[in-house]
PDB file of C-alpha atoms and ligand atoms in Angstrom:
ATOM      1  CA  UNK Y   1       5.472  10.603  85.388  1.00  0.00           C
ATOM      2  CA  UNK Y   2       3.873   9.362  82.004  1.00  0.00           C
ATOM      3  CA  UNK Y   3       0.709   9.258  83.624  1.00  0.00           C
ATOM      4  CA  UNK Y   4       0.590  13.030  84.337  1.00  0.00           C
ATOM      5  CA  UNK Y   5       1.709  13.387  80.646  1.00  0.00           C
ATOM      6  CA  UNK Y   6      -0.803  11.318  79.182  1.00  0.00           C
ATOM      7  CA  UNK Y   7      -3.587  10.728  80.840  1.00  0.00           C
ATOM      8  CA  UNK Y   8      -5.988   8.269  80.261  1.00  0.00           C
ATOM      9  CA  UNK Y   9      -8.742  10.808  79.227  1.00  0.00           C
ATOM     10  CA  UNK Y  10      -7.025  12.629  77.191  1.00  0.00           C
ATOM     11  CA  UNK Y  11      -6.131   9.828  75.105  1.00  0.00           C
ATOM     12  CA  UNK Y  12      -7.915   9.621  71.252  1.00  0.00           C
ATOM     13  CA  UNK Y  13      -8.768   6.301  70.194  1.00  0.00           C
ATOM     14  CA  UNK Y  14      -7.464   5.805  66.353  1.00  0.00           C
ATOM     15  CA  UNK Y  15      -8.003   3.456  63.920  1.00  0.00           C
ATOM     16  CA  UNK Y  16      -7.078   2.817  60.445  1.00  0.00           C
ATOM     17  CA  UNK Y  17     -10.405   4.255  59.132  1.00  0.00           C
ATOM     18  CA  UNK Y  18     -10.834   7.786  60.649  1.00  0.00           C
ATOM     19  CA  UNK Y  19     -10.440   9.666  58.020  1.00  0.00           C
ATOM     20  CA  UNK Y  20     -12.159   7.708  55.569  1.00  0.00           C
ATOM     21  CA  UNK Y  21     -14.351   8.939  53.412  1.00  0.00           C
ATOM     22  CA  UNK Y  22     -18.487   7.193  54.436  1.00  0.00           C
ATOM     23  CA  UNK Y  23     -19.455   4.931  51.755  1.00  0.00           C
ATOM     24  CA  UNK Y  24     -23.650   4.297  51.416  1.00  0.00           C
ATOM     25  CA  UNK Y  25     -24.617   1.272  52.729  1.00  0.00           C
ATOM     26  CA  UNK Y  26     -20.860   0.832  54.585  1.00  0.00           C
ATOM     27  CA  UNK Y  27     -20.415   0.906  58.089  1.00  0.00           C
ATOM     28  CA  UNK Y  28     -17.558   0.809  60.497  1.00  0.00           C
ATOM     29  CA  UNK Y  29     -19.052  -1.687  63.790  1.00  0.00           C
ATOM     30  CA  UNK Y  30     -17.850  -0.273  67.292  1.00  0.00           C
ATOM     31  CA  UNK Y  31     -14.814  -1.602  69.076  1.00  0.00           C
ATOM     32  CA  UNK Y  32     -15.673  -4.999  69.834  1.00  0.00           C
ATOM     33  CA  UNK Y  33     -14.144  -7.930  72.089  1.00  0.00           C
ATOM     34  CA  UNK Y  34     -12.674 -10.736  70.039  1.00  0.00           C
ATOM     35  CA  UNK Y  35     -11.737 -14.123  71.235  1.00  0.00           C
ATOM     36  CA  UNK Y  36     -10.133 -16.909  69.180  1.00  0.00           C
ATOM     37  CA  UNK Y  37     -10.909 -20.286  70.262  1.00  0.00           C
ATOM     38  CA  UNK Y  38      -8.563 -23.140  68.747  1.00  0.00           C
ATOM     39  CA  UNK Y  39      -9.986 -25.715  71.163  1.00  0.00           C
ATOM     40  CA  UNK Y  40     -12.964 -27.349  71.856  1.00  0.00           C
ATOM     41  CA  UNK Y  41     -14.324 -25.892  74.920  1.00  0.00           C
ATOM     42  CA  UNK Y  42     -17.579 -26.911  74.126  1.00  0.00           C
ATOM     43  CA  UNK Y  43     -18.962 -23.404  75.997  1.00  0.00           C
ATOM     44  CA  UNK Y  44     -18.089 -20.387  76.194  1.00  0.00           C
ATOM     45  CA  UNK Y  45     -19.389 -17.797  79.103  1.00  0.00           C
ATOM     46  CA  UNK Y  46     -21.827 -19.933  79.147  1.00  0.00           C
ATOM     47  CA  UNK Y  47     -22.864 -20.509  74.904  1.00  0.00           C
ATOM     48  CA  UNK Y  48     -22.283 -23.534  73.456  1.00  0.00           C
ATOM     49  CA  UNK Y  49     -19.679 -23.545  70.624  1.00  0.00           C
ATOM     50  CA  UNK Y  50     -21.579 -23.948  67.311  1.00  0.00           C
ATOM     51  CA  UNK Y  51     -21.156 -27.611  65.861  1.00  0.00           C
ATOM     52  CA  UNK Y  52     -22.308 -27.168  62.454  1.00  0.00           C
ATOM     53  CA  UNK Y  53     -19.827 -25.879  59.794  1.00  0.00           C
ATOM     54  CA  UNK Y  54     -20.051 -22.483  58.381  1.00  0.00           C
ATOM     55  CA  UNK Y  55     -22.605 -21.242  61.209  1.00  0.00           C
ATOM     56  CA  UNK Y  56     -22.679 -18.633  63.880  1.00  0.00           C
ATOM     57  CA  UNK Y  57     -24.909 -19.121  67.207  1.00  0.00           C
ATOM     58  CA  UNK Y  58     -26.282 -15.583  68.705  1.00  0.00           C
ATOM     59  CA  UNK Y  59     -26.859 -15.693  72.380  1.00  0.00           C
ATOM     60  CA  UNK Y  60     -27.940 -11.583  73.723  1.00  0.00           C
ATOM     61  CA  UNK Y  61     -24.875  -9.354  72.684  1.00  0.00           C
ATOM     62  CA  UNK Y  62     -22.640 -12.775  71.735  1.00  0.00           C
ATOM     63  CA  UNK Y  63     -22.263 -14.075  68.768  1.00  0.00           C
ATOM     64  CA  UNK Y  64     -20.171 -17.239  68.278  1.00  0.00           C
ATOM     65  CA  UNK Y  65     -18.647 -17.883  64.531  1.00  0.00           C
ATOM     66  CA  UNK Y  66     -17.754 -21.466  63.422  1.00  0.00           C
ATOM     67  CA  UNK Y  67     -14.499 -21.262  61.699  1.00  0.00           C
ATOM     68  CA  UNK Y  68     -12.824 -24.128  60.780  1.00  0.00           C
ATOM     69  CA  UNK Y  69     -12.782 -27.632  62.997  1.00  0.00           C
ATOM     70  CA  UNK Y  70     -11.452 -26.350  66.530  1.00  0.00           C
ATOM     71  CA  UNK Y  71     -11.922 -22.989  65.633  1.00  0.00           C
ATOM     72  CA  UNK Y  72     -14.311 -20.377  66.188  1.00  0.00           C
ATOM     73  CA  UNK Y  73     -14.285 -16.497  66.900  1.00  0.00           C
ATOM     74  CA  UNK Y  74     -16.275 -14.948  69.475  1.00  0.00           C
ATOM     75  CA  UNK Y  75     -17.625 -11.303  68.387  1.00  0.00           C
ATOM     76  CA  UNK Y  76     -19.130  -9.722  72.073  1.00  0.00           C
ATOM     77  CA  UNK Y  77     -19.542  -6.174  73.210  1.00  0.00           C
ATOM     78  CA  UNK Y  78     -16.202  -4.402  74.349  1.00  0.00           C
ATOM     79  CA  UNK Y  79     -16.896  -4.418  77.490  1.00  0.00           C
ATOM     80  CA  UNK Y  80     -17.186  -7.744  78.289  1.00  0.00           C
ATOM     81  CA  UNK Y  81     -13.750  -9.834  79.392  1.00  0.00           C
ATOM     82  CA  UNK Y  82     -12.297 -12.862  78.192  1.00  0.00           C
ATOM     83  CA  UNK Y  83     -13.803 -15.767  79.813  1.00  0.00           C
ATOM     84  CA  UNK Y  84     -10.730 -17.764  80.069  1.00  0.00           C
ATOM     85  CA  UNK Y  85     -11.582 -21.942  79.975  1.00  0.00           C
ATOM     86  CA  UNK Y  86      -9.272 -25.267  79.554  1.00  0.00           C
ATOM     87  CA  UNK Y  87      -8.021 -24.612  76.212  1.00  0.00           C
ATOM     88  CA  UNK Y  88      -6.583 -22.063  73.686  1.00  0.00           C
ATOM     89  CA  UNK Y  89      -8.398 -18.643  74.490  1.00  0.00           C
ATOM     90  CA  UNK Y  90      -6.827 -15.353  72.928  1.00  0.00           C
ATOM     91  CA  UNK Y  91      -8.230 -11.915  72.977  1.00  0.00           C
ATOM     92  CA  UNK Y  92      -7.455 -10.482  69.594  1.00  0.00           C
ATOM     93  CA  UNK Y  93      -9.870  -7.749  70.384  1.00  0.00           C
ATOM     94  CA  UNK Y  94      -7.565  -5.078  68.705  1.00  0.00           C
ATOM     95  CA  UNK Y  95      -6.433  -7.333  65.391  1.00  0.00           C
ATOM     96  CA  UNK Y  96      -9.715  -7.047  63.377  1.00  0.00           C
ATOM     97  CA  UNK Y  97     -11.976  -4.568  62.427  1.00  0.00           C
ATOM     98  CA  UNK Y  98     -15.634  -4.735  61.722  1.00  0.00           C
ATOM     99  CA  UNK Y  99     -17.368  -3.392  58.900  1.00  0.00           C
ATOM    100  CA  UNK Y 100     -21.240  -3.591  58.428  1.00  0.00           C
ATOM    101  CA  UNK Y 101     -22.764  -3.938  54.831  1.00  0.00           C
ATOM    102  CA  UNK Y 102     -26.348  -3.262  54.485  1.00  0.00           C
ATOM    103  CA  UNK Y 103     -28.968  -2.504  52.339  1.00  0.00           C
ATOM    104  CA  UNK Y 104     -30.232  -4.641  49.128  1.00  0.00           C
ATOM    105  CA  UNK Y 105     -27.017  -4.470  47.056  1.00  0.00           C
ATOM    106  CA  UNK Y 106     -25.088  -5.951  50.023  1.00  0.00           C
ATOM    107  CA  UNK Y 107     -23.910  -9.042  48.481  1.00  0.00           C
ATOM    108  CA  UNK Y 108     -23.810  -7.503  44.802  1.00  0.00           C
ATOM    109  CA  UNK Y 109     -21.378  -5.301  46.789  1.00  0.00           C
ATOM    110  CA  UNK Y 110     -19.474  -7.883  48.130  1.00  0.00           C
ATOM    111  CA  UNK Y 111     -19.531 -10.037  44.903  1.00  0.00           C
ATOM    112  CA  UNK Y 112     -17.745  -7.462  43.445  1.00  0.00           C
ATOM    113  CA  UNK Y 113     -14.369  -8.512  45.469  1.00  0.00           C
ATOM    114  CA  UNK Y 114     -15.300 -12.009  47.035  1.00  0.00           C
ATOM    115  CA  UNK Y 115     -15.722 -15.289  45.254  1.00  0.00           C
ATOM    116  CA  UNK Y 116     -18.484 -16.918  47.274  1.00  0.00           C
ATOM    117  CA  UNK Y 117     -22.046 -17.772  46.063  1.00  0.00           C
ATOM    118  CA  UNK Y 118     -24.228 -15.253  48.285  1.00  0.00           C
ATOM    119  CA  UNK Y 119     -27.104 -16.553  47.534  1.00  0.00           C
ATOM    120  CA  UNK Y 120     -29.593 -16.986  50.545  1.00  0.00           C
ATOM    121  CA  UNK Y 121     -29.809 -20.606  49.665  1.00  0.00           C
ATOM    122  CA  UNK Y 122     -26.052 -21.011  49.559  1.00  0.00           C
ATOM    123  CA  UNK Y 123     -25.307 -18.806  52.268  1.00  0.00           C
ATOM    124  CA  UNK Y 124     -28.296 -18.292  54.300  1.00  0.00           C
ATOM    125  CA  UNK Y 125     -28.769 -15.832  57.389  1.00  0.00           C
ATOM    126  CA  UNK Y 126     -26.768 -16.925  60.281  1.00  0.00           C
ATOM    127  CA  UNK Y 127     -23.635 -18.204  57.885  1.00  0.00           C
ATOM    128  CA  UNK Y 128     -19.926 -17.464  58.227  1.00  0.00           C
ATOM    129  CA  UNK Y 129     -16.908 -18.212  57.105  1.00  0.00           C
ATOM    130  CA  UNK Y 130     -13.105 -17.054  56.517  1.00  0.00           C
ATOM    131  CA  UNK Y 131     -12.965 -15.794  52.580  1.00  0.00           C
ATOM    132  CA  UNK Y 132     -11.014 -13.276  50.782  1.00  0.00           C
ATOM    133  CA  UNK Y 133     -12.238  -9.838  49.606  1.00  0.00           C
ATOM    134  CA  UNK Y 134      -9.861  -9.285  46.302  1.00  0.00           C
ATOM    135  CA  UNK Y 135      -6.131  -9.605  47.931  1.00  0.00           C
ATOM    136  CA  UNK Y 136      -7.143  -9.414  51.669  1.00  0.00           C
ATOM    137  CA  UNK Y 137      -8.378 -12.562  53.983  1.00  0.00           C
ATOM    138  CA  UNK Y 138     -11.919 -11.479  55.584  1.00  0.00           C
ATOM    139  CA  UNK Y 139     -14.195 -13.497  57.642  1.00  0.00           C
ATOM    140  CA  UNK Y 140     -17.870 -12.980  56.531  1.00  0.00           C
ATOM    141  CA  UNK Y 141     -20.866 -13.331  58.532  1.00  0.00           C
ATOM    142  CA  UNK Y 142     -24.613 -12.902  57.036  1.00  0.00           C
ATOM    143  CA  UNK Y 143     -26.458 -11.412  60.424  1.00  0.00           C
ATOM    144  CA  UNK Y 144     -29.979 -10.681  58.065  1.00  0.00           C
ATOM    145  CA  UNK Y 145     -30.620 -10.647  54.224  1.00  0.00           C
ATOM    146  CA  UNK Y 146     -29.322  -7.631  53.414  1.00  0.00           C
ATOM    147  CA  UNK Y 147     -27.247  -7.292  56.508  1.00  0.00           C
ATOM    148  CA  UNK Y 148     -23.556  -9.148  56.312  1.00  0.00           C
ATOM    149  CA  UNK Y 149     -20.454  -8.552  59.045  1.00  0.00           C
ATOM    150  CA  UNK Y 150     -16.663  -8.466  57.582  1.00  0.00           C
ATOM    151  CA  UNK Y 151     -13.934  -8.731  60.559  1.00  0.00           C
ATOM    152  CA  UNK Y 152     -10.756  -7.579  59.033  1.00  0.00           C
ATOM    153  CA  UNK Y 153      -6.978  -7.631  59.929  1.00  0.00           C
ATOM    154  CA  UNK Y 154      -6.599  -3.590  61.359  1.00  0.00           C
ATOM    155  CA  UNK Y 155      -3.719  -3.343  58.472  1.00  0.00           C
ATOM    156  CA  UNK Y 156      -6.054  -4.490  55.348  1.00  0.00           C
ATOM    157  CA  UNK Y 157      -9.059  -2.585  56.570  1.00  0.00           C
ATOM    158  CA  UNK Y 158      -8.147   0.090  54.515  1.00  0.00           C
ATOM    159  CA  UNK Y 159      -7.548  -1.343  51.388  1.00  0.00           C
ATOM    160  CA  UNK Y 160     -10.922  -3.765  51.946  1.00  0.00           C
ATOM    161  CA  UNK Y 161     -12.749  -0.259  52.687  1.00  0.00           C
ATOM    162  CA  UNK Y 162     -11.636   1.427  49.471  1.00  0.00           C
ATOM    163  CA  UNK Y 163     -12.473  -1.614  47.473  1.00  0.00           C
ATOM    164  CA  UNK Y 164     -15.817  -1.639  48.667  1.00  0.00           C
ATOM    165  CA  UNK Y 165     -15.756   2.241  47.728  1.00  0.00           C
ATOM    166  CA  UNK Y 166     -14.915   1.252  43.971  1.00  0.00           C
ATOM    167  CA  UNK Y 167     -17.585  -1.411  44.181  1.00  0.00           C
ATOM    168  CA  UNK Y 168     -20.268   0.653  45.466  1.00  0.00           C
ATOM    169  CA  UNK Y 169     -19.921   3.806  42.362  1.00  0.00           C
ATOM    170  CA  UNK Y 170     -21.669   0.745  40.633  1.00  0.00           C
ATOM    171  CA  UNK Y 171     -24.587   2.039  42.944  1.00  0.00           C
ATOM    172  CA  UNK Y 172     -24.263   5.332  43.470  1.00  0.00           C
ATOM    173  CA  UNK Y 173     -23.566   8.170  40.507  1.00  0.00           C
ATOM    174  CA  UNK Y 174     -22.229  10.633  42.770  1.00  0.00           C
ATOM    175  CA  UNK Y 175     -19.651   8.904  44.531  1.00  0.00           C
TER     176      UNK Y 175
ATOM    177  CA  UNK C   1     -11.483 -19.571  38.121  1.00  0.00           C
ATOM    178  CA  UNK C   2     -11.483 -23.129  39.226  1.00  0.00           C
ATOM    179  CA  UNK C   3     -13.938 -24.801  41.978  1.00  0.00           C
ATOM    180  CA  UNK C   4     -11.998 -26.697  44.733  1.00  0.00           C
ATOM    181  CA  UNK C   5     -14.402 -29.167  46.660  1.00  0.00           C
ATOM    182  CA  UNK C   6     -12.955 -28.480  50.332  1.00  0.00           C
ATOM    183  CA  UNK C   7     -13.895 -31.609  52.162  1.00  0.00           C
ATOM    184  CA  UNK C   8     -15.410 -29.582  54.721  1.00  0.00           C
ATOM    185  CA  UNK C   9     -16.630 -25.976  53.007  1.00  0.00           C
ATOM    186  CA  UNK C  10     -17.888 -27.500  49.958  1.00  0.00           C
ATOM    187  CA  UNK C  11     -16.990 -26.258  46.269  1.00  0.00           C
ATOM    188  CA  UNK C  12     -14.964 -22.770  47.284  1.00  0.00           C
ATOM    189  CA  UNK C  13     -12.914 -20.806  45.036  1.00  0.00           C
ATOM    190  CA  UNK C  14      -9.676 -21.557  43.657  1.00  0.00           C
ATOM    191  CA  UNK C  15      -7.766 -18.308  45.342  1.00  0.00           C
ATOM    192  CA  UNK C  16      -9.003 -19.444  48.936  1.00  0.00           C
ATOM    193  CA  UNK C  17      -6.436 -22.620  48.627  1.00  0.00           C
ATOM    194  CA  UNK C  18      -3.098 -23.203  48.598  1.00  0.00           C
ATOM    195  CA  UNK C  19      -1.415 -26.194  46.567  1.00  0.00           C
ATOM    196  CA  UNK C  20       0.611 -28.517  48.878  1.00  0.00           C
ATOM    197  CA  UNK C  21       2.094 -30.789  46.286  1.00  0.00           C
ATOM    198  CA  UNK C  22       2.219 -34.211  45.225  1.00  0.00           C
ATOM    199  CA  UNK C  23       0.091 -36.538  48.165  1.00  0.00           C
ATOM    200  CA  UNK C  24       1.212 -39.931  49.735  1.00  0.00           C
ATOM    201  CA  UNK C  25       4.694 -39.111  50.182  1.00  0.00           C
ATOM    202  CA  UNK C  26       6.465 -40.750  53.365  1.00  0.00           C
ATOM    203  CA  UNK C  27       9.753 -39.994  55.066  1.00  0.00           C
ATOM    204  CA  UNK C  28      12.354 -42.211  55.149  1.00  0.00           C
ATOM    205  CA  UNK C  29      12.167 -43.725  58.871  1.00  0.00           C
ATOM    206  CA  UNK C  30      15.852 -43.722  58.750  1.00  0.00           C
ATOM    207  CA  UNK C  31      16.836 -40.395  57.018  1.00  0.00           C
ATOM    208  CA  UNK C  32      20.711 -41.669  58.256  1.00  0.00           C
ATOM    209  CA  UNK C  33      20.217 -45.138  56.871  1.00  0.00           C
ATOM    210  CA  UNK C  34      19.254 -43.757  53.129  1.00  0.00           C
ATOM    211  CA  UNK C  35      21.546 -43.417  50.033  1.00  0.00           C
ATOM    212  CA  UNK C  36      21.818 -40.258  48.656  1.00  0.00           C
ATOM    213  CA  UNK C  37      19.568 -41.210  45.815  1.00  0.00           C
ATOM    214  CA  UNK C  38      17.066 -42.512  48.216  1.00  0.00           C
ATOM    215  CA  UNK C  39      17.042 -39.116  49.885  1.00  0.00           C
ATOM    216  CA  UNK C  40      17.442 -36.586  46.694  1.00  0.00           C
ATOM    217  CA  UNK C  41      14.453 -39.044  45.276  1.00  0.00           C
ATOM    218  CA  UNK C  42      12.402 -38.347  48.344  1.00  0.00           C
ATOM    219  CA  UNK C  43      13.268 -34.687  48.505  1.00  0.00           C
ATOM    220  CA  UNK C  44      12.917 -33.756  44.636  1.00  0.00           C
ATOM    221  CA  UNK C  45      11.687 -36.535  42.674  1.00  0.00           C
ATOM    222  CA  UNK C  46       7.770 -36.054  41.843  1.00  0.00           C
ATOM    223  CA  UNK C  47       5.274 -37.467  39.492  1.00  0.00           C
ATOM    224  CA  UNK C  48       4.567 -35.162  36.608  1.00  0.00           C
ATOM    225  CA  UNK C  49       1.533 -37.093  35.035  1.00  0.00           C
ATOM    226  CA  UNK C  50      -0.664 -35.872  32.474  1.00  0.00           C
ATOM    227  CA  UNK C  51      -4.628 -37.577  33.952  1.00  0.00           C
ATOM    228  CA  UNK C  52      -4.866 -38.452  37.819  1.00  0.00           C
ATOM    229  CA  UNK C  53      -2.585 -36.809  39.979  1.00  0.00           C
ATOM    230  CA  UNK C  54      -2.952 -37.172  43.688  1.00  0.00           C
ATOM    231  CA  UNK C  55      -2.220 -33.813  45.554  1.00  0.00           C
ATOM    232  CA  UNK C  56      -2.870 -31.895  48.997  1.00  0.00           C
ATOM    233  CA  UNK C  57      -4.104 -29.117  49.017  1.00  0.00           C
ATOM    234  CA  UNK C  58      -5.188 -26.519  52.033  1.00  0.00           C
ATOM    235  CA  UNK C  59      -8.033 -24.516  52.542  1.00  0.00           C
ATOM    236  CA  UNK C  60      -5.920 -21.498  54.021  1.00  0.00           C
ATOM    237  CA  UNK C  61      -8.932 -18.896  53.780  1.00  0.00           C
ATOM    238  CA  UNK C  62     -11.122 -21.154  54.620  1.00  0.00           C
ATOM    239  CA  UNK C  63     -11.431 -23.519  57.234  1.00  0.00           C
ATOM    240  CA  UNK C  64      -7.992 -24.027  57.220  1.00  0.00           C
ATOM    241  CA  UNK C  65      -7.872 -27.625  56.688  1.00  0.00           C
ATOM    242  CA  UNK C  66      -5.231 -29.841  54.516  1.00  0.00           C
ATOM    243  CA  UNK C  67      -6.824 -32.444  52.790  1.00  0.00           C
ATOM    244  CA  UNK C  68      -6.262 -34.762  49.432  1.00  0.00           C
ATOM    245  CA  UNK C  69      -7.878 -34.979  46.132  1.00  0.00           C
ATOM    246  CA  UNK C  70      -7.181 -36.204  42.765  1.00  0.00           C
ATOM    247  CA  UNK C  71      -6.964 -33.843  39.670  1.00  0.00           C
ATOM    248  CA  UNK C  72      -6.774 -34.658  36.124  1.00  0.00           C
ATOM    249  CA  UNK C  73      -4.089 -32.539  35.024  1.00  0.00           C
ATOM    250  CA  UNK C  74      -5.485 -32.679  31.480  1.00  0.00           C
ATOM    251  CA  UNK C  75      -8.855 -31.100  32.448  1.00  0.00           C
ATOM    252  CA  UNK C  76      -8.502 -29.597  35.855  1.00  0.00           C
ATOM    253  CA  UNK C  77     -11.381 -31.544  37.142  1.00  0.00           C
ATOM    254  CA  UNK C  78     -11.295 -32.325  40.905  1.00  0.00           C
ATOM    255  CA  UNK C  79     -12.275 -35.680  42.111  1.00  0.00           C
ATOM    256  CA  UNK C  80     -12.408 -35.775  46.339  1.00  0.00           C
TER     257      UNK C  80
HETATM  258 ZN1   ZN N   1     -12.825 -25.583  53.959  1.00  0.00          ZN
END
């Protein structure tokens, strides 16, 4: 009986980032449900899809990130389910993992690894897209200011984490 | 680094794209029909030109479009 061997209880959550080190102004975002859209359902549970380029739309604990045309990636609290629709709807809850970057050397941090112009009038508050951050693919979404959201493929996330490490001694003399 | 103007995205970073060679080029209807030059000529045979070169190019970490542009090869400027 596997069930009597393992039971559900018992059972540790792990990720690729337990035993990494905290970095200031670096934090790892709670399990989250992820959907990927690649069709144009026009809502979903009950948001409409973002139709600007580049831009997320918040509704309560939903947020809703513009991608690419057809495309968009739904960031909602774990324990919500998939609202399935007419269309492609995938729950790639467990491929990414968030990271939040705050404080006011967040995009100085981020600069130090990703290409794109941060500034607030090039990338205001409410802005994502997919990027890179040095080798790995990242999509980056500015939530406040000083406040951005990286989702991450589960295998990169610790090579994006000890990046940031390296960027942030710029900051920080004692790390 | 080189700024590629992504039709959609804007200007974005050279390192977010990926080249997809020379533009415009059509497959024979017929593939059974062609000569063996026709085909090797539509399989390998490519415009080198030094100025305007018309290429495709995809915005892979981006918004993962394809889309054309013309580059001078002498420069490196991007025209849409
Ligand atoms: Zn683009």
């Amino acid at each position: 009986m596997p069930d009597a061997l393992l039971p559900l209880g018992l059972l540790q959550r792990r990720g690729p980032l337990d035993n990494a080190a905290p970095i200031p102004g670096v934090s790892i975002a709670p399990p989250l449900r992820r959907v990927s859209l690649h069709s144009d359902l026009s809502f979903y549970a009950g948001i409409a899809l973002p139709r600007t380029p580049l831009r997320a739309v918040v509704s309560d604990n939903t947020a809703i990130l513009w991608l690419g045309p057809e495309e968009w990636l739904v960031l909602a609290p774990e324990r919500d389910p998939v609202t399935y629709g007419y269309g492609s709807v995938v729950d790639v809850s467990h491929r990414q993992i968030g990271l939040e970057i705050t404080g006011p050397n967040a995009a100085t941090l981020l600069n130090a690894a990703c290409p794109l112009d941060l500034a607030l009038t090039a990338f205001p508050v409410g802005a994502c897209t997919r990027t890179v951050f040095a080798k790995a693919q990242i999509v980056l979404w500015r939530r406040a200011e000083h406040r951005f959201h990286i989702d991450v493929a589960r295998s990169f996330a610790a090579y994006v984490h000890a990046m940031l490490r390296e960027a942030a001694m710029e900051f920080s003399a004692t790390v | 680094m080189k700024l590629i103007p992504c039709p959609i995205c804007g200007e974005r970073a050279e390192i977010e794209f990926t080249y997809g060679g020379q533009a415009g080029l059509t497959r024979p209807a017929d593939p059974a029909a062609t000569t063996e030059a026709e085909w090797g000529a539509f399989l390998y045979a490519r415009e080198n030109p030094k100025g305007m070169h018309r290429e495709r190019w995809r915005h892979i970490h981006g918004c993962g479009q394809f889309f054309n542009l013309t580059r001078d090869t002498v420069t490196d400027r991007f025209i849409p």
